[in-house]
Amino acid sequence: MANWLEGKVVENRRLNQYLTSLIIEVDLGGYESGQFVRIGLRDGDEVVARPYSLVSTAQENHLEVYFNIVEEGPLSPRLFALAAGDEVLVSSRPSGFLTVSEVPPAKHLWMMATGTGIGPFLSILKSDEAWRKFDNLILCHSVSYAEELAYQDLIEQIAERCGERFRYVPVVTRESFDGGLGKRFPSIMRDGSLERFSGFEINADDSHVMMCGSTDMITDVSAALVERGMKKHRRRDPGHFTTEKYH
Ligand SMILES: Cc1cc2nc3c(=O)[nH]c(=O)nc-3n(C[C@H](O)[C@H](O)[C@H](O)COP(=O)(O)OP(=O)(O)OC[C@H]3O[C@@H](n4cnc5c(N)ncnc54)[C@H](O)[C@@H]3O)c2cc1C
């Protein structure tokens, strides 16, 4: 059974009618960038809860999660409706292995996200650990529509601070878009456009790839990486890619 901490919503920062960032005041203590907590709401005597990755870092005062409404879902529409001052429950133990400490040494860290899967990578990019461990960090964010390219201000700040060591690759798949690429990850990996756009190669010698988001993306990108001689990373059998499936 989860041990619930009582938190309070500080802000519900909506990006549009189905995407939002919830800022929560709660006394969680330490966690690693890339980890998730379970967030819950009371439902009579029960708690309805789901895992959410943390966008914030342990050094920040508040927790932040980024999510979309799943219309038929029991929790996400209720979380979306919360306002400042509302109660929210947070599991006391952050968990998950999509963290820099789990990744073996590599020169380039690729972070490939669909939709709200960008959340844990923003936490990693804000942390010092990733910049100490890798030479270059490449954030690839695939969304359907350009308005879903969230956290542009933060990404600009990271780009200014980290210069040539950071690359941002926005990918918009369902409308035309001038500032990035326009096809799904497996296609832009196989046709070479992802590497041309970013200026870095993805290979087994010096790259590690973290993926977060939909199962379809993770399955297809994993297959494209295997074609390049890369394999899934396991603690006991080090490899080249690490994954977190949201749905
Ligand atoms: C480790 C982990 C971390 C997660 N972190 C995040 C996060 O940071 N942000 C986030 O938006 N979601 C995240 N999720 C998904 C999240 O836990 C919920 O499943 C989601 O918010 C829907 O909750 P729900 O109760 O409304 O519906 P659920 O009962 O959980 O799901 C209903 C249906 O929607 C599908 N679904 C779940 N998530 C999504 C989604 N994002 N988009 C489309 N369909 C979905 C489910 O597969 C299921 O078929 C994470 C999941 C896992 C396993």
Coordinates of C-alpha atoms and ligand atoms in Angstrom, one line a residue:
M1 CA 0.0 0.0 0.0
A2 CA 1.3 3.4 -0.9
N3 CA 2.0 5.8 1.9
W4 CA 0.3 9.1 1.0
L5 CA 1.6 12.5 1.6
E6 CA -0.9 15.4 1.5
G7 CA 0.0 18.0 -1.1
K8 CA -1.6 21.2 -2.2
V9 CA -1.9 22.5 -5.8
V10 CA 0.0 25.7 -6.1
E11 CA -0.8 26.2 -9.8
N12 CA -2.5 24.5 -12.7
R13 CA -0.6 25.9 -15.6
R14 CA -2.6 24.9 -18.7
L15 CA -1.0 24.8 -22.1
N16 CA -4.3 24.1 -23.9
Q17 CA -7.6 22.3 -23.4
Y18 CA -6.0 18.9 -22.8
L19 CA -2.4 19.5 -21.7
T20 CA -1.3 21.0 -18.3
S21 CA 1.5 21.2 -15.8
L22 CA 0.4 20.8 -12.2
I23 CA 2.7 22.5 -9.6
I24 CA 2.3 20.8 -6.2
E25 CA 3.5 21.8 -2.7
V26 CA 4.4 18.7 -0.8
D27 CA 7.2 17.5 1.5
L28 CA 8.6 14.7 -0.6
G29 CA 12.3 14.9 0.2
G30 CA 14.8 13.6 -2.3
Y31 CA 14.4 12.0 -5.7
E32 CA 16.4 11.5 -8.9
S33 CA 15.6 13.3 -12.1
G34 CA 13.7 10.9 -14.3
Q35 CA 11.8 9.3 -11.5
F36 CA 8.0 9.3 -11.0
V37 CA 5.6 9.4 -8.1
R38 CA 2.0 8.2 -7.9
I39 CA -0.5 11.1 -7.7
G40 CA -3.9 10.4 -6.3
L41 CA -7.3 11.9 -5.4
R42 CA -9.7 10.7 -2.8
D43 CA -12.8 8.8 -4.1
G44 CA -14.9 8.1 -1.0
D45 CA -12.7 5.8 1.2
E46 CA -10.5 4.9 -1.7
V47 CA -7.7 6.7 -3.5
V48 CA -7.5 6.7 -7.3
A49 CA -3.9 7.1 -8.3
R50 CA -1.6 6.9 -11.3
P51 CA 2.2 7.3 -11.9
Y52 CA 3.4 10.6 -13.2
S53 CA 7.0 11.5 -14.0
L54 CA 8.5 14.5 -12.3
V55 CA 9.4 17.5 -14.4
S56 CA 10.9 19.3 -11.3
T57 CA 14.3 18.4 -9.7
A58 CA 14.9 17.7 -6.1
Q59 CA 16.5 21.1 -5.8
E60 CA 13.2 22.9 -6.6
N61 CA 10.7 23.9 -3.9
H62 CA 7.7 22.3 -5.6
L63 CA 6.9 19.1 -7.5
E64 CA 5.8 19.5 -11.1
V65 CA 4.1 17.0 -13.4
Y66 CA 3.0 17.4 -17.0
F67 CA 0.1 15.4 -18.4
N68 CA -2.7 15.2 -20.9
I69 CA -6.4 14.4 -20.3
V70 CA -7.4 10.9 -21.3
E71 CA -11.1 11.5 -21.8
E72 CA -12.4 8.2 -20.6
G73 CA -9.8 7.9 -17.8
P74 CA -10.8 7.9 -14.1
L75 CA -8.0 10.2 -12.9
S76 CA -6.5 12.6 -15.5
P77 CA -9.7 14.6 -16.2
R78 CA -10.1 15.1 -12.4
L79 CA -6.4 16.2 -12.0
F80 CA -6.9 18.5 -15.0
A81 CA -9.8 20.3 -13.2
L82 CA -7.8 21.0 -10.0
A83 CA -7.2 24.6 -9.0
A84 CA -4.7 26.4 -6.6
G85 CA -5.4 25.3 -3.0
D86 CA -7.0 21.9 -3.9
E87 CA -5.7 18.8 -2.1
V88 CA -3.8 16.1 -4.0
L89 CA -2.1 13.0 -2.7
V90 CA 1.5 12.1 -3.5
S91 CA 3.1 8.7 -2.9
S92 CA 6.0 9.0 -0.4
R93 CA 8.4 6.9 -2.4
P94 CA 9.6 8.2 -5.9
S95 CA 10.6 5.3 -8.1
G96 CA 11.7 4.4 -11.6
F97 CA 15.0 3.7 -13.5
L98 CA 14.8 6.3 -16.3
T99 CA 17.6 8.1 -14.5
V100 CA 21.1 9.2 -15.4
S101 CA 22.6 7.0 -12.7
E102 CA 21.2 3.9 -14.4
V103 CA 22.8 4.8 -17.8
P104 CA 26.3 3.4 -18.6
P105 CA 29.0 5.9 -19.6
A106 CA 28.4 7.3 -23.1
K107 CA 29.4 10.4 -25.1
H108 CA 26.0 11.4 -26.4
L109 CA 22.7 11.0 -24.4
W110 CA 19.7 10.9 -26.7
M111 CA 16.3 11.6 -25.1
M112 CA 13.4 10.7 -27.4
A113 CA 9.9 11.5 -26.2
T114 CA 6.4 11.4 -27.5
G115 CA 3.8 13.9 -26.0
T116 CA 4.0 14.2 -22.3
G117 CA 7.0 11.8 -22.2
I118 CA 9.2 14.9 -22.4
G119 CA 8.6 15.5 -18.6
P120 CA 11.4 13.3 -17.1
F121 CA 13.9 14.6 -19.7
L122 CA 13.3 18.2 -18.7
S123 CA 14.1 17.2 -15.1
I124 CA 17.3 15.4 -16.3
L125 CA 18.3 18.5 -18.4
K126 CA 17.8 20.7 -15.4
S127 CA 20.1 18.5 -13.2
D128 CA 23.9 18.9 -13.0
E129 CA 24.4 15.1 -13.1
A130 CA 23.6 14.7 -16.8
W131 CA 26.0 17.5 -17.8
R132 CA 28.8 16.0 -15.8
K133 CA 28.3 12.5 -17.2
F134 CA 27.7 13.1 -21.0
D135 CA 29.4 15.4 -23.5
N136 CA 26.3 16.1 -25.5
L137 CA 22.5 15.9 -24.8
I138 CA 20.0 15.7 -27.6
L139 CA 16.3 16.2 -26.8
C140 CA 13.9 14.9 -29.5
H141 CA 10.3 15.7 -28.9
S142 CA 7.6 14.3 -31.2
V143 CA 4.1 15.6 -31.1
S144 CA 1.1 15.7 -33.4
Y145 CA 0.6 19.5 -33.5
A146 CA 3.0 22.3 -33.1
E147 CA 1.1 23.8 -30.1
E148 CA 2.0 20.6 -28.2
L149 CA 5.7 21.6 -28.2
A150 CA 5.6 22.4 -24.5
Y151 CA 8.2 24.1 -22.3
Q152 CA 9.7 26.3 -25.0
D153 CA 11.0 28.9 -22.5
L154 CA 12.8 26.3 -20.4
I155 CA 14.3 24.7 -23.5
E156 CA 15.5 28.0 -24.8
Q157 CA 17.1 28.7 -21.4
I158 CA 18.9 25.3 -21.5
A159 CA 20.0 26.0 -25.1
E160 CA 21.5 29.4 -24.0
R161 CA 23.2 27.9 -21.0
C162 CA 24.6 24.8 -22.6
G163 CA 25.4 26.0 -26.2
E164 CA 26.8 23.4 -28.6
R165 CA 26.5 20.6 -26.0
F166 CA 22.7 20.7 -26.3
R167 CA 20.5 20.0 -29.3
Y168 CA 16.7 20.2 -29.5
V169 CA 14.9 18.4 -32.2
P170 CA 11.1 19.2 -32.4
V171 CA 9.1 16.8 -34.5
V172 CA 5.5 17.6 -35.6
T173 CA 3.8 14.8 -37.4
R174 CA 0.3 15.9 -38.3
E175 CA 0.7 19.4 -39.7
S176 CA 3.3 21.2 -41.6
F177 CA 6.0 22.8 -39.4
D178 CA 9.0 24.8 -40.4
G179 CA 11.2 24.7 -37.3
G180 CA 12.0 20.9 -37.1
L181 CA 11.2 17.6 -38.6
G182 CA 7.9 16.1 -39.8
K183 CA 8.0 12.3 -39.7
R184 CA 7.9 9.8 -36.9
F185 CA 11.1 8.8 -35.1
P186 CA 11.7 5.5 -36.8
S187 CA 11.4 7.2 -40.3
I188 CA 13.8 10.1 -39.5
M189 CA 16.2 7.6 -38.0
R190 CA 16.2 5.4 -41.1
D191 CA 16.3 8.2 -43.6
G192 CA 19.2 10.0 -41.8
S193 CA 17.3 13.3 -41.2
L194 CA 17.4 13.1 -37.4
E195 CA 21.2 12.8 -37.4
R196 CA 21.6 15.5 -40.1
F197 CA 19.3 17.9 -38.2
S198 CA 21.0 17.3 -34.8
G199 CA 24.6 17.0 -36.1
F200 CA 25.2 13.9 -34.0
E201 CA 25.3 10.2 -34.8
I202 CA 23.4 7.5 -33.0
N203 CA 25.6 4.5 -32.7
A204 CA 26.6 1.7 -30.3
D205 CA 30.1 3.1 -29.7
D206 CA 29.2 6.4 -28.1
S207 CA 25.5 6.8 -27.7
H208 CA 22.8 5.9 -25.2
V209 CA 19.2 6.5 -26.0
M210 CA 16.5 7.1 -23.5
M211 CA 12.9 6.8 -24.7
C212 CA 9.7 7.9 -22.9
G213 CA 6.1 7.9 -24.0
S214 CA 3.9 5.6 -26.1
T215 CA 4.5 1.9 -26.4
D216 CA 4.2 2.1 -30.2
M217 CA 7.1 4.6 -30.4
I218 CA 9.2 2.6 -28.0
T219 CA 8.7 -0.6 -29.9
D220 CA 9.4 1.0 -33.3
V221 CA 12.5 3.0 -32.1
S222 CA 13.9 0.0 -30.3
A223 CA 13.7 -2.0 -33.6
A224 CA 15.5 0.8 -35.4
L225 CA 18.2 0.8 -32.8
V226 CA 18.6 -3.0 -32.9
E227 CA 19.2 -2.6 -36.7
R228 CA 22.2 -0.4 -35.7
G229 CA 23.6 -3.1 -33.5
M230 CA 22.3 -1.6 -30.3
K231 CA 20.5 -3.5 -27.5
K232 CA 18.3 -2.8 -24.5
H233 CA 20.2 -1.8 -21.4
R234 CA 19.9 -4.0 -18.3
R235 CA 21.9 -3.6 -15.1
R236 CA 23.4 -7.1 -15.5
D237 CA 23.8 -6.8 -19.2
P238 CA 24.7 -3.2 -20.1
G239 CA 23.3 -2.0 -23.4
H240 CA 22.4 1.1 -25.4
F241 CA 18.8 2.1 -24.7
T242 CA 16.5 2.6 -21.7
T243 CA 12.7 3.0 -21.9
E244 CA 9.7 4.1 -19.9
K245 CA 6.3 3.3 -21.3
Y246 CA 3.3 5.6 -20.3
H247 CA 0.6 3.7 -22.2
Ligands
LIG1 C1 5.8 5.0 -15.0 C2 4.7 5.9 -15.6 C3 4.8 7.3 -15.6 C4 3.8 8.1 -16.2 N1 4.0 9.4 -16.3 C5 3.1 10.2 -17.0 C6 3.3 11.6 -17.1 O1 4.3 12.1 -16.6 N2 2.4 12.3 -17.9 C7 1.3 11.6 -18.4 O2 0.6 12.3 -19.2 N3 1.1 10.3 -18.3 C8 1.9 9.6 -17.5 N4 1.7 8.3 -17.3 C9 0.3 7.8 -17.6 C10 -0.6 8.1 -16.4 O3 -0.1 7.3 -15.3 C11 -2.0 7.8 -16.6 O4 -2.2 6.5 -17.1 C12 -2.7 8.8 -17.5 O5 -2.6 10.1 -17.0 C13 -4.3 8.5 -17.7 O6 -4.8 8.3 -16.4 P1 -6.4 8.0 -16.2 O7 -6.6 7.5 -14.8 O8 -7.2 9.1 -16.6 O9 -6.6 6.8 -17.2 P2 -6.0 5.3 -17.2 O10 -7.0 4.4 -16.6 O11 -4.6 5.3 -16.6 O12 -5.8 5.0 -18.7 C14 -6.9 4.9 -19.6 C15 -6.4 4.6 -21.0 O13 -5.6 5.6 -21.5 C16 -4.3 5.1 -21.9 N5 -3.3 6.2 -21.6 C17 -2.6 6.4 -20.4 N6 -1.9 7.5 -20.5 C18 -2.1 8.1 -21.7 C19 -1.7 9.2 -22.3 N7 -0.7 10.1 -21.7 N8 -2.1 9.5 -23.5 C20 -3.0 8.7 -24.2 N9 -3.5 7.6 -23.6 C21 -3.1 7.2 -22.4 C22 -4.1 3.9 -21.1 O14 -3.2 3.0 -21.7 C23 -5.5 3.3 -21.0 O15 -5.8 2.6 -22.2 C24 2.7 7.5 -16.8 C25 2.5 6.1 -16.7 C26 3.5 5.3 -16.2 C27 3.4 3.8 -16.2

